[in-house]
Amino acid sequence: QKEVEQNSGPLSVPEGAIASLNCTYSDRVSQSFFWYRQYSGKSPELIMSIYSNGDKEDGRFTAQLNKASQYVSLLIRDSQPSDSATYLCAVRVDSNYQLIWGAGTKLIIKP
Amino acid sequence: DADVTQTPRNRITKTGKRIMLECSQTKGHDRMYWYRQDPGLGLRLIYYSFDVKDINKGEISDGYSVSRQAQAKFSLSLESAIPNQTALYFCATSDSQLGVPTQYFGPGTRLTVL
């Protein structure tokens, strides 16, 4: 059974601090990794994708991938109250481009 | 206008009723998906379709059926709704020509089965 694991939280972070969200996956051949943000009652929206080991930065967001450790993380710098949401990790695990989803981590940014 | 639309947005029905949820997209994507989301369980794939003639079961297809009427339309049916099908349902699309499996979601349908 291919799995994607996330800490459900909630993770509480002060405004302006760095929020660190983590995701582990079980399938060593996974090739593509995605972070989605989902506000309560809304649909998931893509924040970042990462395909190679290392860091990928986009504005206040940095995705980090370590395939050897089967670990992908999302860092949010200068956290804002508007970042309060559930963050979903998704992993592509096969050639059919299907995604396996984690259950999400609820992030709360406290003013 | 939204690229991926779902109708209805909210639906309350009774056990045993047949329900259809509809999804339309203007993104021109070939692949479409139906997910359900329950609190604490994340997104679970019900059915997916790679084109009009290619429909596949996901991990939780029992009790559901789908129809891909056109490249832009993908409908989900509950033949005889039961209370444990109460959930938030999302349609999503992706484009195989892009070479990456990024999925784009509709706004969701909140279904309550009494």
GROMACS .gro file of C-alpha atoms in nm:
model
  225
    1GLN     CA    1   0.000   0.000   0.000
    2LYS     CA    2   0.153   0.326  -0.113
    3GLU     CA    3   0.119   0.589   0.155
    4VAL     CA    4   0.175   0.956   0.214
    5GLU     CA    5   0.196   1.062   0.576
    6GLN     CA    6   0.152   1.406   0.727
    7ASN     CA    7   0.116   1.525   1.083
    8SER     CA    8  -0.248   1.633   1.112
    9GLY     CA    9  -0.166   1.922   1.346
   10PRO     CA   10  -0.281   2.175   1.417
   11LEU     CA   11   0.055   2.343   1.386
   12SER     CA   12   0.048   2.684   1.551
   13VAL     CA   13   0.307   2.941   1.440
   14PRO     CA   14   0.342   3.308   1.538
   15GLU     CA   15   0.295   3.566   1.266
   16GLY     CA   16   0.623   3.648   1.097
   17ALA     CA   17   0.788   3.318   1.192
   18ILE     CA   18   0.880   3.026   0.966
   19ALA     CA   19   0.624   2.748   0.934
   20SER     CA   20   0.765   2.405   0.854
   21LEU     CA   21   0.538   2.135   0.715
   22ASN     CA   22   0.655   1.780   0.660
   23CYS     CA   23   0.550   1.485   0.447
   24THR     CA   24   0.689   1.134   0.415
   25TYR     CA   25   0.605   0.879   0.149
   26SER     CA   26   0.648   0.506   0.121
   27ASP     CA   27   0.717   0.446  -0.249
   28ARG     CA   28   1.084   0.486  -0.339
   29VAL     CA   29   1.008   0.529  -0.710
   30SER     CA   30   0.792   0.836  -0.657
   31GLN     CA   31   0.887   1.103  -0.907
   32SER     CA   32   0.680   1.416  -0.854
   33PHE     CA   33   0.575   1.593  -0.538
   34PHE     CA   34   0.315   1.860  -0.481
   35TRP     CA   35   0.200   2.093  -0.207
   36TYR     CA   36  -0.158   2.216  -0.214
   37ARG     CA   37  -0.325   2.465   0.018
   38GLN     CA   38  -0.687   2.421   0.115
   39TYR     CA   39  -0.890   2.679   0.303
   40SER     CA   40  -1.180   2.548   0.507
   41GLY     CA   41  -1.469   2.448   0.280
   42LYS     CA   42  -1.276   2.537  -0.033
   43SER     CA   43  -1.098   2.335  -0.299
   44PRO     CA   44  -0.726   2.254  -0.293
   45GLU     CA   45  -0.503   2.491  -0.487
   46LEU     CA   46  -0.150   2.419  -0.602
   47ILE     CA   47   0.129   2.603  -0.421
   48MET     CA   48   0.439   2.427  -0.545
   49SER     CA   49   0.568   2.121  -0.721
   50ILE     CA   50   0.916   1.970  -0.692
   51TYR     CA   51   1.079   1.691  -0.888
   52SER     CA   52   1.449   1.694  -0.799
   53ASN     CA   53   1.639   1.662  -0.474
   54GLY     CA   54   1.715   1.990  -0.303
   55ASP     CA   55   1.530   2.315  -0.252
   56LYS     CA   56   1.289   2.503  -0.475
   57GLU     CA   57   1.189   2.856  -0.381
   58ASP     CA   58   0.887   3.058  -0.489
   59GLY     CA   59   0.836   3.381  -0.301
   60ARG     CA   60   0.783   3.305   0.067
   61PHE     CA   61   0.752   2.932  -0.002
   62THR     CA   62   1.037   2.679  -0.023
   63ALA     CA   63   0.988   2.312  -0.100
   64GLN     CA   64   1.260   2.070   0.004
   65LEU     CA   65   1.294   1.718  -0.133
   66ASN     CA   66   1.513   1.434  -0.009
   67LYS     CA   67   1.439   1.122  -0.208
   68ALA     CA   68   1.688   0.908  -0.014
   69SER     CA   69   1.497   0.981   0.307
   70GLN     CA   70   1.160   0.979   0.126
   71TYR     CA   71   1.081   1.317   0.270
   72VAL     CA   72   0.941   1.639   0.131
   73SER     CA   73   0.881   1.957   0.326
   74LEU     CA   74   0.732   2.302   0.277
   75LEU     CA   75   0.870   2.609   0.449
   76ILE     CA   76   0.667   2.927   0.469
   77ARG     CA   77   0.871   3.233   0.561
   78ASP     CA   78   0.727   3.545   0.722
   79SER     CA   79   0.403   3.359   0.798
   80GLN     CA   80   0.085   3.561   0.764
   81PRO     CA   81  -0.260   3.497   0.911
   82SER     CA   82  -0.379   3.439   0.553
   83ASP     CA   83  -0.151   3.133   0.544
   84SER     CA   84  -0.378   2.963   0.796
   85ALA     CA   85  -0.514   2.664   0.607
   86THR     CA   86  -0.470   2.291   0.563
   87TYR     CA   87  -0.170   2.193   0.354
   88LEU     CA   88  -0.194   1.876   0.149
   89CYS     CA   89   0.104   1.679   0.024
   90ALA     CA   90   0.055   1.475  -0.294
   91VAL     CA   91   0.293   1.230  -0.459
   92ARG     CA   92   0.292   1.084  -0.807
   93VAL     CA   93   0.365   0.717  -0.776
   94ASP     CA   94   0.316   0.559  -1.116
   95SER     CA   95   0.336   0.614  -1.489
   96ASN     CA   96  -0.036   0.686  -1.506
   97TYR     CA   97   0.022   1.016  -1.335
   98GLN     CA   98  -0.199   0.926  -1.041
   99LEU     CA   99  -0.148   1.117  -0.719
  100ILE     CA  100  -0.156   0.974  -0.369
  101TRP     CA  101  -0.263   1.231  -0.110
  102GLY     CA  102  -0.173   1.287   0.248
  103ALA     CA  103  -0.449   1.375   0.494
  104GLY     CA  104  -0.312   1.725   0.536
  105THR     CA  105  -0.164   1.941   0.812
  106LYS     CA  106  -0.372   2.219   0.958
  107LEU     CA  107  -0.163   2.534   1.001
  108ILE     CA  108  -0.269   2.821   1.226
  109ILE     CA  109  -0.080   3.150   1.213
  110LYS     CA  110  -0.137   3.349   1.530
  111PRO     CA  111  -0.125   3.732   1.503
  112ASP     CA  112  -1.545   3.229  -1.524
  113ALA     CA  113  -1.409   2.932  -1.331
  114ASP     CA  114  -1.213   2.676  -1.533
  115VAL     CA  115  -1.363   2.378  -1.349
  116THR     CA  116  -1.723   2.399  -1.237
  117GLN     CA  117  -1.934   2.162  -1.034
  118THR     CA  118  -2.309   2.142  -0.991
  119PRO     CA  119  -2.480   2.141  -0.753
  120ARG     CA  120  -2.265   2.308  -0.490
  121ASN     CA  121  -2.474   2.171  -0.207
  122ARG     CA  122  -2.720   1.886  -0.199
  123ILE     CA  123  -2.924   1.723   0.075
  124THR     CA  124  -3.092   1.397  -0.012
  125LYS     CA  125  -3.242   1.091   0.151
  126THR     CA  126  -3.117   0.736   0.175
  127GLY     CA  127  -3.194   0.535  -0.136
  128LYS     CA  128  -3.221   0.828  -0.375
  129ARG     CA  129  -3.022   0.848  -0.697
  130ILE     CA  130  -2.795   1.148  -0.717
  131MET     CA  131  -2.586   1.290  -1.000
  132LEU     CA  132  -2.303   1.535  -0.952
  133GLU     CA  133  -2.177   1.712  -1.261
  134CYS     CA  134  -1.839   1.853  -1.355
  135SER     CA  135  -1.749   2.070  -1.652
  136GLN     CA  136  -1.415   2.219  -1.752
  137THR     CA  137  -1.297   2.477  -1.999
  138LYS     CA  138  -0.926   2.409  -1.950
  139GLY     CA  139  -0.908   2.170  -2.244
  140HIS     CA  140  -0.757   1.900  -2.024
  141ASP     CA  141  -0.796   1.537  -2.125
  142ARG     CA  142  -0.792   1.382  -1.778
  143MET     CA  143  -1.064   1.416  -1.519
  144TYR     CA  144  -1.104   1.281  -1.165
  145TRP     CA  145  -1.362   1.247  -0.892
  146TYR     CA  146  -1.253   1.257  -0.528
  147ARG     CA  147  -1.430   1.256  -0.199
  148GLN     CA  148  -1.295   1.423   0.111
  149ASP     CA  149  -1.389   1.331   0.465
  150PRO     CA  150  -1.254   1.506   0.775
  151GLY     CA  151  -0.913   1.368   0.869
  152LEU     CA  152  -0.894   1.134   0.570
  153GLY     CA  153  -0.770   1.358   0.294
  154LEU     CA  154  -0.868   1.310  -0.068
  155ARG     CA  155  -0.968   0.965  -0.188
  156LEU     CA  156  -1.000   0.884  -0.555
  157ILE     CA  157  -1.335   0.746  -0.669
  158TYR     CA  158  -1.297   0.730  -1.050
  159TYR     CA  159  -1.074   0.879  -1.311
  160SER     CA  160  -1.089   0.915  -1.686
  161PHE     CA  161  -0.799   0.968  -1.927
  162ASP     CA  162  -1.028   1.040  -2.220
  163VAL     CA  163  -1.389   0.986  -2.324
  164LYS     CA  164  -1.337   0.614  -2.385
  165ASP     CA  165  -1.111   0.543  -2.088
  166ILE     CA  166  -1.267   0.524  -1.742
  167ASN     CA  167  -1.101   0.365  -1.442
  168LYS     CA  168  -1.195   0.281  -1.087
  169GLY     CA  169  -1.014   0.449  -0.802
  170GLU     CA  170  -0.966   0.322  -0.450
  171ILE     CA  171  -1.327   0.370  -0.335
  172SER     CA  172  -1.550   0.316  -0.640
  173ASP     CA  173  -1.809   0.089  -0.475
  174GLY     CA  174  -2.151   0.257  -0.471
  175TYR     CA  175  -2.055   0.507  -0.741
  176SER     CA  176  -2.063   0.520  -1.119
  177VAL     CA  177  -1.941   0.777  -1.370
  178SER     CA  178  -2.002   0.895  -1.722
  179ARG     CA  179  -1.766   1.091  -1.945
  180GLN     CA  180  -2.011   1.254  -2.185
  181ALA     CA  181  -1.748   1.463  -2.360
  182GLN     CA  182  -1.391   1.568  -2.301
  183ALA     CA  183  -1.520   1.860  -2.097
  184LYS     CA  184  -1.784   1.678  -1.890
  185PHE     CA  185  -1.754   1.409  -1.627
  186SER     CA  186  -2.049   1.308  -1.408
  187LEU     CA  187  -2.057   1.110  -1.086
  188SER     CA  188  -2.367   0.913  -0.986
  189LEU     CA  189  -2.472   0.759  -0.660
  190GLU     CA  190  -2.727   0.497  -0.762
  191SER     CA  191  -2.873   0.454  -0.415
  192ALA     CA  192  -2.731   0.704  -0.170
  193ILE     CA  193  -2.643   0.599   0.184
  194PRO     CA  194  -2.550   0.816   0.484
  195ASN     CA  195  -2.181   0.723   0.479
  196GLN     CA  196  -2.158   0.885   0.137
  197THR     CA  197  -2.203   1.218   0.308
  198ALA     CA  198  -1.885   1.406   0.216
  199LEU     CA  199  -1.731   1.686   0.015
  200TYR     CA  200  -1.686   1.581  -0.348
  201PHE     CA  201  -1.429   1.734  -0.579
  202CYS     CA  202  -1.378   1.709  -0.950
  203ALA     CA  203  -1.027   1.768  -1.082
  204THR     CA  204  -0.857   1.786  -1.420
  205SER     CA  205  -0.506   1.745  -1.553
  206ASP     CA  206  -0.337   1.769  -1.889
  207SER     CA  207  -0.128   1.472  -2.001
  208GLN     CA  208   0.037   1.688  -2.268
  209LEU     CA  209   0.207   1.901  -2.006
  210GLY     CA  210   0.416   1.607  -1.886
  211VAL     CA  211   0.340   1.674  -1.521
  212PRO     CA  212   0.040   1.546  -1.322
  213THR     CA  213  -0.067   1.876  -1.169
  214GLN     CA  214  -0.436   1.858  -1.091
  215TYR     CA  215  -0.677   2.151  -1.087
  216PHE     CA  216  -0.987   2.134  -0.873
  217GLY     CA  217  -1.344   2.246  -0.899
  218PRO     CA  218  -1.513   2.425  -0.607
  219GLY     CA  219  -1.661   2.107  -0.464
  220THR     CA  220  -2.008   1.969  -0.392
  221ARG     CA  221  -2.114   1.922  -0.033
  222LEU     CA  222  -2.345   1.620  -0.024
  223THR     CA  223  -2.551   1.521   0.278
  224VAL     CA  224  -2.740   1.192   0.281
  225LEU     CA  225  -3.001   1.169   0.554
   0.00000   0.00000   0.00000
